[in-house]
Amino acid sequence: MTLISDPYFYLLAIPVCLLIGISKGGFAGSLGILSVPLLSLLISPVQAAAIVLPILCVMDIFGLIAYRRTADWRNLGYLLPGALLGILIGYLLFNYLSAEFIKVLLGVICVIFTLNHYIRKSPADHAAKANLTRGSFWGTIAGFTSFVAHAGGPPVQFYMLPQKINKTLYVGTSVWFFFVINYVKLIPYGMLGQFSIQNIGTSLVLLPLAPIGIWLGVKAHKLISEGVFYRIAYILLLTVGGKLLWDGLSGMNLLF
């Protein structure tokens, strides 16, 4: 078949794609990590990642147009080499990563990211500085998690947010970072045979939602309180993370 035919998949995929666009449009950007975990409730996380990647790449073009001259180039220089290493590690380990392991990894990312949001203390007055060691470490983690689940946002945030850089500079740096690694990921995804006719066909069907989601993100940024949106989204993120953890650990026979 050239398309996924399950109607329940599209009932879930349509809001997921809109959420990705809303995130790329500058509203609640970190919650784009919900895409693969949510789709993994109905299809394998590997297939979900393959379907989402072309959509992300198209959205990245829009982001780069807006922020093409805005980035912290030193931070990018620290993050990107590690990210490329993380992508290589993900590629080399791909055939050894079971669907259950990826679900557990996704669940852990969702839970940690949510708990970090709720329990973190107010940031100190002193801002951290760009650092090669920390940038390389978090860049590698971001590259790996982005490769397996397009979940590179949290590691990048863990590295960059303590620096308290200008918000626009932070967004621009993130746009450039994910533009580079998403397009790099196309190569190993293709080598691993993830762009089947069915996956590409499904991506193309969902692709028109990309600019709609970005437009909604821009509008939502102006009209809707991010506090309300985040409260709902983080509850959903924690719920999905818990479900994936349960399913993954059950599949690995680690629950009694």
PDB file of C-alpha atoms in Angstrom, residues 17-248:
ATOM      1  CA  CYS A  17       1.528  17.772  12.424  1.00  0.00           C
ATOM      2  CA  LEU A  18      -0.245  20.974  13.406  1.00  0.00           C
ATOM      3  CA  LEU A  19       1.511  20.820  16.780  1.00  0.00           C
ATOM      4  CA  ILE A  20       4.876  20.472  15.034  1.00  0.00           C
ATOM      5  CA  GLY A  21       4.066  23.523  12.920  1.00  0.00           C
ATOM      6  CA  ILE A  22       2.874  25.495  15.932  1.00  0.00           C
ATOM      7  CA  SER A  23       6.164  24.675  17.645  1.00  0.00           C
ATOM      8  CA  LYS A  24       8.200  25.710  14.597  1.00  0.00           C
ATOM      9  CA  GLY A  25       6.121  28.888  14.390  1.00  0.00           C
ATOM     10  CA  GLY A  26       7.558  30.068  17.684  1.00  0.00           C
ATOM     11  CA  PHE A  27       4.837  28.984  20.114  1.00  0.00           C
ATOM     12  CA  ALA A  28       5.712  26.363  22.749  1.00  0.00           C
ATOM     13  CA  GLY A  29       8.628  25.268  20.607  1.00  0.00           C
ATOM     14  CA  SER A  30       9.912  22.451  22.803  1.00  0.00           C
ATOM     15  CA  LEU A  31       6.694  20.489  22.574  1.00  0.00           C
ATOM     16  CA  GLY A  32       7.452  19.341  19.058  1.00  0.00           C
ATOM     17  CA  ILE A  33       8.985  16.347  20.843  1.00  0.00           C
ATOM     18  CA  LEU A  34       5.423  15.092  21.278  1.00  0.00           C
ATOM     19  CA  SER A  35       5.220  14.115  17.587  1.00  0.00           C
ATOM     20  CA  VAL A  36       6.955  10.727  17.576  1.00  0.00           C
ATOM     21  CA  PRO A  37       5.723   9.644  21.050  1.00  0.00           C
ATOM     22  CA  LEU A  38       2.113  10.339  20.077  1.00  0.00           C
ATOM     23  CA  LEU A  39       2.350   8.588  16.706  1.00  0.00           C
ATOM     24  CA  SER A  40       4.111   5.682  18.441  1.00  0.00           C
ATOM     25  CA  LEU A  41       0.835   4.913  20.162  1.00  0.00           C
ATOM     26  CA  LEU A  42      -0.492   3.619  16.796  1.00  0.00           C
ATOM     27  CA  ILE A  43       2.571   2.781  14.656  1.00  0.00           C
ATOM     28  CA  SER A  44       6.164   1.802  15.397  1.00  0.00           C
ATOM     29  CA  PRO A  45       8.389   4.643  16.609  1.00  0.00           C
ATOM     30  CA  VAL A  46      10.788   3.909  13.738  1.00  0.00           C
ATOM     31  CA  GLN A  47       8.056   4.426  11.132  1.00  0.00           C
ATOM     32  CA  ALA A  48       6.758   7.479  12.977  1.00  0.00           C
ATOM     33  CA  ALA A  49      10.195   9.094  12.871  1.00  0.00           C
ATOM     34  CA  ALA A  50      10.557   8.350   9.144  1.00  0.00           C
ATOM     35  CA  ILE A  51       7.181   9.938   8.340  1.00  0.00           C
ATOM     36  CA  VAL A  52       7.837  13.036  10.434  1.00  0.00           C
ATOM     37  CA  LEU A  53      11.373  13.802   9.138  1.00  0.00           C
ATOM     38  CA  PRO A  54      10.433  15.142   5.656  1.00  0.00           C
ATOM     39  CA  ILE A  55       7.768  17.323   7.256  1.00  0.00           C
ATOM     40  CA  LEU A  56      10.338  18.724   9.693  1.00  0.00           C
ATOM     41  CA  CYS A  57      12.752  19.447   6.847  1.00  0.00           C
ATOM     42  CA  VAL A  58      10.144  21.499   4.977  1.00  0.00           C
ATOM     43  CA  MET A  59       9.257  23.412   8.136  1.00  0.00           C
ATOM     44  CA  ASP A  60      12.944  24.104   8.796  1.00  0.00           C
ATOM     45  CA  ILE A  61      13.143  26.023   5.515  1.00  0.00           C
ATOM     46  CA  PHE A  62      10.468  28.443   6.720  1.00  0.00           C
ATOM     47  CA  GLY A  63      12.314  28.850  10.016  1.00  0.00           C
ATOM     48  CA  LEU A  64      15.627  29.481   8.313  1.00  0.00           C
ATOM     49  CA  ILE A  65      14.113  32.166   6.087  1.00  0.00           C
ATOM     50  CA  ALA A  66      13.006  34.027   9.201  1.00  0.00           C
ATOM     51  CA  TYR A  67      16.233  33.550  11.209  1.00  0.00           C
ATOM     52  CA  ARG A  68      18.890  33.187   8.500  1.00  0.00           C
ATOM     53  CA  ARG A  69      21.017  35.990   9.981  1.00  0.00           C
ATOM     54  CA  THR A  70      20.349  35.230  13.643  1.00  0.00           C
ATOM     55  CA  ALA A  71      22.402  32.665  15.548  1.00  0.00           C
ATOM     56  CA  ASP A  72      25.018  32.269  18.249  1.00  0.00           C
ATOM     57  CA  TRP A  73      27.710  30.875  15.971  1.00  0.00           C
ATOM     58  CA  ARG A  74      30.038  29.928  18.818  1.00  0.00           C
ATOM     59  CA  ASN A  75      27.375  27.788  20.465  1.00  0.00           C
ATOM     60  CA  LEU A  76      26.600  26.209  17.103  1.00  0.00           C
ATOM     61  CA  GLY A  77      30.292  25.440  16.702  1.00  0.00           C
ATOM     62  CA  TYR A  78      30.246  23.651  20.058  1.00  0.00           C
ATOM     63  CA  LEU A  79      26.965  21.798  19.526  1.00  0.00           C
ATOM     64  CA  LEU A  80      27.069  20.645  15.904  1.00  0.00           C
ATOM     65  CA  PRO A  81      30.163  18.391  15.900  1.00  0.00           C
ATOM     66  CA  GLY A  82      28.758  16.478  18.867  1.00  0.00           C
ATOM     67  CA  ALA A  83      25.351  16.310  17.194  1.00  0.00           C
ATOM     68  CA  LEU A  84      26.887  14.759  14.075  1.00  0.00           C
ATOM     69  CA  LEU A  85      28.605  12.203  16.305  1.00  0.00           C
ATOM     70  CA  GLY A  86      25.277  11.467  18.013  1.00  0.00           C
ATOM     71  CA  ILE A  87      23.614  10.916  14.631  1.00  0.00           C
ATOM     72  CA  LEU A  88      26.424   8.534  13.648  1.00  0.00           C
ATOM     73  CA  ILE A  89      25.979   6.603  16.911  1.00  0.00           C
ATOM     74  CA  GLY A  90      22.225   6.373  16.264  1.00  0.00           C
ATOM     75  CA  TYR A  91      22.892   5.114  12.743  1.00  0.00           C
ATOM     76  CA  LEU A  92      25.386   2.468  13.890  1.00  0.00           C
ATOM     77  CA  LEU A  93      23.086   1.263  16.669  1.00  0.00           C
ATOM     78  CA  PHE A  94      19.897   1.409  14.613  1.00  0.00           C
ATOM     79  CA  ASN A  95      19.650  -2.329  13.936  1.00  0.00           C
ATOM     80  CA  TYR A  96      20.220  -3.064  17.614  1.00  0.00           C
ATOM     81  CA  LEU A  97      17.529  -0.726  18.940  1.00  0.00           C
ATOM     82  CA  SER A  98      14.254  -2.540  19.423  1.00  0.00           C
ATOM     83  CA  ALA A  99      10.908  -0.764  19.212  1.00  0.00           C
ATOM     84  CA  GLU A 100      10.505  -1.437  22.935  1.00  0.00           C
ATOM     85  CA  PHE A 101      13.828   0.230  23.755  1.00  0.00           C
ATOM     86  CA  ILE A 102      12.921   3.289  21.688  1.00  0.00           C
ATOM     87  CA  LYS A 103       9.565   3.517  23.467  1.00  0.00           C
ATOM     88  CA  VAL A 104      11.338   3.395  26.829  1.00  0.00           C
ATOM     89  CA  LEU A 105      13.817   6.054  25.657  1.00  0.00           C
ATOM     90  CA  LEU A 106      10.978   8.277  24.449  1.00  0.00           C
ATOM     91  CA  GLY A 107       9.093   7.759  27.693  1.00  0.00           C
ATOM     92  CA  VAL A 108      12.146   8.693  29.768  1.00  0.00           C
ATOM     93  CA  ILE A 109      12.725  11.836  27.680  1.00  0.00           C
ATOM     94  CA  CYS A 110       9.086  12.899  28.053  1.00  0.00           C
ATOM     95  CA  VAL A 111       9.010  12.278  31.810  1.00  0.00           C
ATOM     96  CA  ILE A 112      12.374  13.939  32.522  1.00  0.00           C
ATOM     97  CA  PHE A 113      11.522  16.947  30.366  1.00  0.00           C
ATOM     98  CA  THR A 114       8.164  17.364  32.114  1.00  0.00           C
ATOM     99  CA  LEU A 115       9.593  16.961  35.617  1.00  0.00           C
ATOM    100  CA  ASN A 116      12.397  19.388  34.778  1.00  0.00           C
ATOM    101  CA  HIS A 117       9.760  21.927  33.771  1.00  0.00           C
ATOM    102  CA  TYR A 118       7.835  21.601  37.032  1.00  0.00           C
ATOM    103  CA  ILE A 119      10.542  21.151  39.665  1.00  0.00           C
ATOM    104  CA  ARG A 120      13.427  23.239  38.366  1.00  0.00           C
ATOM    105  CA  LYS A 121      14.367  26.131  40.611  1.00  0.00           C
ATOM    106  CA  SER A 122      14.443  29.738  39.547  1.00  0.00           C
ATOM    107  CA  PRO A 123      17.569  30.361  37.523  1.00  0.00           C
ATOM    108  CA  ALA A 124      20.486  31.913  39.316  1.00  0.00           C
ATOM    109  CA  ASP A 125      21.522  35.468  38.639  1.00  0.00           C
ATOM    110  CA  HIS A 126      24.797  34.273  37.143  1.00  0.00           C
ATOM    111  CA  ALA A 127      24.498  33.201  33.511  1.00  0.00           C
ATOM    112  CA  ALA A 128      26.519  30.247  32.290  1.00  0.00           C
ATOM    113  CA  LYS A 129      28.953  30.691  29.421  1.00  0.00           C
ATOM    114  CA  ALA A 130      29.254  28.792  26.177  1.00  0.00           C
ATOM    115  CA  ASN A 131      31.460  25.797  26.850  1.00  0.00           C
ATOM    116  CA  LEU A 132      33.043  23.309  24.440  1.00  0.00           C
ATOM    117  CA  THR A 133      32.876  20.332  26.799  1.00  0.00           C
ATOM    118  CA  ARG A 134      29.251  20.822  27.800  1.00  0.00           C
ATOM    119  CA  GLY A 135      28.266  21.811  24.265  1.00  0.00           C
ATOM    120  CA  SER A 136      29.874  18.687  22.824  1.00  0.00           C
ATOM    121  CA  PHE A 137      28.212  16.453  25.426  1.00  0.00           C
ATOM    122  CA  TRP A 138      24.698  17.856  25.054  1.00  0.00           C
ATOM    123  CA  GLY A 139      25.153  18.118  21.294  1.00  0.00           C
ATOM    124  CA  THR A 140      25.944  14.397  21.131  1.00  0.00           C
ATOM    125  CA  ILE A 141      22.894  13.553  23.244  1.00  0.00           C
ATOM    126  CA  ALA A 142      20.749  15.840  21.080  1.00  0.00           C
ATOM    127  CA  GLY A 143      22.045  14.242  17.878  1.00  0.00           C
ATOM    128  CA  PHE A 144      21.285  10.742  19.131  1.00  0.00           C
ATOM    129  CA  THR A 145      17.826  11.493  20.525  1.00  0.00           C
ATOM    130  CA  SER A 146      17.008  13.509  17.420  1.00  0.00           C
ATOM    131  CA  PHE A 147      18.052  10.617  15.196  1.00  0.00           C
ATOM    132  CA  VAL A 148      15.905   8.013  16.936  1.00  0.00           C
ATOM    133  CA  ALA A 149      12.900  10.177  17.817  1.00  0.00           C
ATOM    134  CA  HIS A 150      13.316  13.819  16.682  1.00  0.00           C
ATOM    135  CA  ALA A 151      13.650  14.626  20.374  1.00  0.00           C
ATOM    136  CA  GLY A 152      16.790  16.755  20.326  1.00  0.00           C
ATOM    137  CA  GLY A 153      15.106  19.811  21.847  1.00  0.00           C
ATOM    138  CA  PRO A 154      15.493  19.007  25.561  1.00  0.00           C
ATOM    139  CA  PRO A 155      19.293  18.392  25.462  1.00  0.00           C
ATOM    140  CA  VAL A 156      19.781  21.648  23.548  1.00  0.00           C
ATOM    141  CA  GLN A 157      17.661  23.462  26.123  1.00  0.00           C
ATOM    142  CA  PHE A 158      19.584  21.911  29.012  1.00  0.00           C
ATOM    143  CA  TYR A 159      22.756  23.385  27.491  1.00  0.00           C
ATOM    144  CA  MET A 160      21.573  26.769  26.220  1.00  0.00           C
ATOM    145  CA  LEU A 161      18.916  28.005  28.653  1.00  0.00           C
ATOM    146  CA  PRO A 162      21.350  28.510  31.586  1.00  0.00           C
ATOM    147  CA  GLN A 163      23.258  30.964  29.371  1.00  0.00           C
ATOM    148  CA  LYS A 164      20.284  33.378  29.383  1.00  0.00           C
ATOM    149  CA  ILE A 165      21.009  34.560  25.872  1.00  0.00           C
ATOM    150  CA  ASN A 166      18.624  36.855  24.040  1.00  0.00           C
ATOM    151  CA  LYS A 167      15.385  35.022  23.198  1.00  0.00           C
ATOM    152  CA  THR A 168      15.579  35.810  19.498  1.00  0.00           C
ATOM    153  CA  LEU A 169      19.214  34.695  19.394  1.00  0.00           C
ATOM    154  CA  TYR A 170      18.245  31.482  21.198  1.00  0.00           C
ATOM    155  CA  VAL A 171      15.450  30.732  18.708  1.00  0.00           C
ATOM    156  CA  GLY A 172      17.679  31.516  15.741  1.00  0.00           C
ATOM    157  CA  THR A 173      20.442  29.254  17.064  1.00  0.00           C
ATOM    158  CA  SER A 174      17.948  26.422  17.544  1.00  0.00           C
ATOM    159  CA  VAL A 175      16.548  26.936  14.036  1.00  0.00           C
ATOM    160  CA  TRP A 176      20.011  26.685  12.493  1.00  0.00           C
ATOM    161  CA  PHE A 177      20.930  23.681  14.659  1.00  0.00           C
ATOM    162  CA  PHE A 178      17.890  21.626  13.720  1.00  0.00           C
ATOM    163  CA  PHE A 179      18.015  22.708  10.084  1.00  0.00           C
ATOM    164  CA  VAL A 180      21.498  21.227   9.815  1.00  0.00           C
ATOM    165  CA  ILE A 181      20.910  17.992  11.706  1.00  0.00           C
ATOM    166  CA  ASN A 182      17.499  17.257  10.160  1.00  0.00           C
ATOM    167  CA  TYR A 183      18.931  17.494   6.663  1.00  0.00           C
ATOM    168  CA  VAL A 184      21.958  15.424   7.692  1.00  0.00           C
ATOM    169  CA  LYS A 185      19.578  12.764   9.045  1.00  0.00           C
ATOM    170  CA  LEU A 186      18.079  12.336   5.585  1.00  0.00           C
ATOM    171  CA  ILE A 187      21.250  10.506   4.514  1.00  0.00           C
ATOM    172  CA  PRO A 188      21.324   7.738   7.162  1.00  0.00           C
ATOM    173  CA  TYR A 189      17.518   7.424   7.095  1.00  0.00           C
ATOM    174  CA  GLY A 190      17.739   6.799   3.356  1.00  0.00           C
ATOM    175  CA  MET A 191      20.616   4.333   3.794  1.00  0.00           C
ATOM    176  CA  LEU A 192      18.549   2.428   6.350  1.00  0.00           C
ATOM    177  CA  GLY A 193      15.609   2.168   3.946  1.00  0.00           C
ATOM    178  CA  GLN A 194      13.250   4.251   6.066  1.00  0.00           C
ATOM    179  CA  PHE A 195      11.837   6.204   3.141  1.00  0.00           C
ATOM    180  CA  SER A 196       9.525   3.517   1.827  1.00  0.00           C
ATOM    181  CA  ILE A 197       6.804   4.418  -0.661  1.00  0.00           C
ATOM    182  CA  GLN A 198       4.256   4.137   2.131  1.00  0.00           C
ATOM    183  CA  ASN A 199       6.180   6.426   4.484  1.00  0.00           C
ATOM    184  CA  ILE A 200       6.918   9.059   1.838  1.00  0.00           C
ATOM    185  CA  GLY A 201       3.339   8.940   0.557  1.00  0.00           C
ATOM    186  CA  THR A 202       1.995   9.460   4.060  1.00  0.00           C
ATOM    187  CA  SER A 203       4.425  12.358   4.617  1.00  0.00           C
ATOM    188  CA  LEU A 204       3.255  14.034   1.404  1.00  0.00           C
ATOM    189  CA  VAL A 205      -0.395  13.724   2.425  1.00  0.00           C
ATOM    190  CA  LEU A 206       0.359  15.408   5.759  1.00  0.00           C
ATOM    191  CA  LEU A 207       2.779  17.989   4.352  1.00  0.00           C
ATOM    192  CA  PRO A 208       0.149  20.691   3.553  1.00  0.00           C
ATOM    193  CA  LEU A 209      -0.459  20.936   7.294  1.00  0.00           C
ATOM    194  CA  ALA A 210       3.068  22.321   7.763  1.00  0.00           C
ATOM    195  CA  PRO A 211       2.455  25.951   6.731  1.00  0.00           C
ATOM    196  CA  ILE A 212      -0.956  25.884   8.446  1.00  0.00           C
ATOM    197  CA  GLY A 213       0.677  24.811  11.703  1.00  0.00           C
ATOM    198  CA  ILE A 214       3.381  27.468  11.407  1.00  0.00           C
ATOM    199  CA  TRP A 215       0.737  30.137  10.744  1.00  0.00           C
ATOM    200  CA  LEU A 216      -1.215  28.934  13.804  1.00  0.00           C
ATOM    201  CA  GLY A 217       1.973  29.114  15.861  1.00  0.00           C
ATOM    202  CA  VAL A 218       2.545  32.728  14.888  1.00  0.00           C
ATOM    203  CA  LYS A 219      -1.095  33.613  15.656  1.00  0.00           C
ATOM    204  CA  ALA A 220      -1.128  31.661  18.911  1.00  0.00           C
ATOM    205  CA  HIS A 221       2.010  33.438  20.050  1.00  0.00           C
ATOM    206  CA  LYS A 222       0.073  36.710  19.866  1.00  0.00           C
ATOM    207  CA  LEU A 223      -3.373  35.617  21.056  1.00  0.00           C
ATOM    208  CA  ILE A 224      -3.115  32.715  23.530  1.00  0.00           C
ATOM    209  CA  SER A 225      -1.456  32.571  26.909  1.00  0.00           C
ATOM    210  CA  GLU A 226       1.504  30.217  26.694  1.00  0.00           C
ATOM    211  CA  GLY A 227       0.951  29.366  30.337  1.00  0.00           C
ATOM    212  CA  VAL A 228      -2.410  27.738  29.591  1.00  0.00           C
ATOM    213  CA  PHE A 229      -1.063  25.960  26.536  1.00  0.00           C
ATOM    214  CA  TYR A 230       1.963  24.639  28.408  1.00  0.00           C
ATOM    215  CA  ARG A 231      -0.091  23.342  31.322  1.00  0.00           C
ATOM    216  CA  ILE A 232      -2.255  21.258  28.984  1.00  0.00           C
ATOM    217  CA  ALA A 233       0.654  20.160  26.805  1.00  0.00           C
ATOM    218  CA  TYR A 234       2.900  19.089  29.678  1.00  0.00           C
ATOM    219  CA  ILE A 235       0.112  17.017  31.200  1.00  0.00           C
ATOM    220  CA  LEU A 236      -0.286  15.337  27.822  1.00  0.00           C
ATOM    221  CA  LEU A 237       3.468  14.909  27.512  1.00  0.00           C
ATOM    222  CA  LEU A 238       3.712  13.251  30.934  1.00  0.00           C
ATOM    223  CA  THR A 239       0.741  10.992  30.151  1.00  0.00           C
ATOM    224  CA  VAL A 240       2.186   9.891  26.808  1.00  0.00           C
ATOM    225  CA  GLY A 241       5.607   9.375  28.373  1.00  0.00           C
ATOM    226  CA  GLY A 242       4.145   7.192  31.097  1.00  0.00           C
ATOM    227  CA  LYS A 243       2.201   5.136  28.549  1.00  0.00           C
ATOM    228  CA  LEU A 244       5.291   4.608  26.390  1.00  0.00           C
ATOM    229  CA  LEU A 245       7.356   3.633  29.420  1.00  0.00           C
ATOM    230  CA  TRP A 246       4.714   1.094  30.438  1.00  0.00           C
ATOM    231  CA  ASP A 247       4.417  -0.356  26.925  1.00  0.00           C
ATOM    232  CA  GLY A 248       8.179  -0.487  26.399  1.00  0.00           C
TER     233      GLY A 248
END
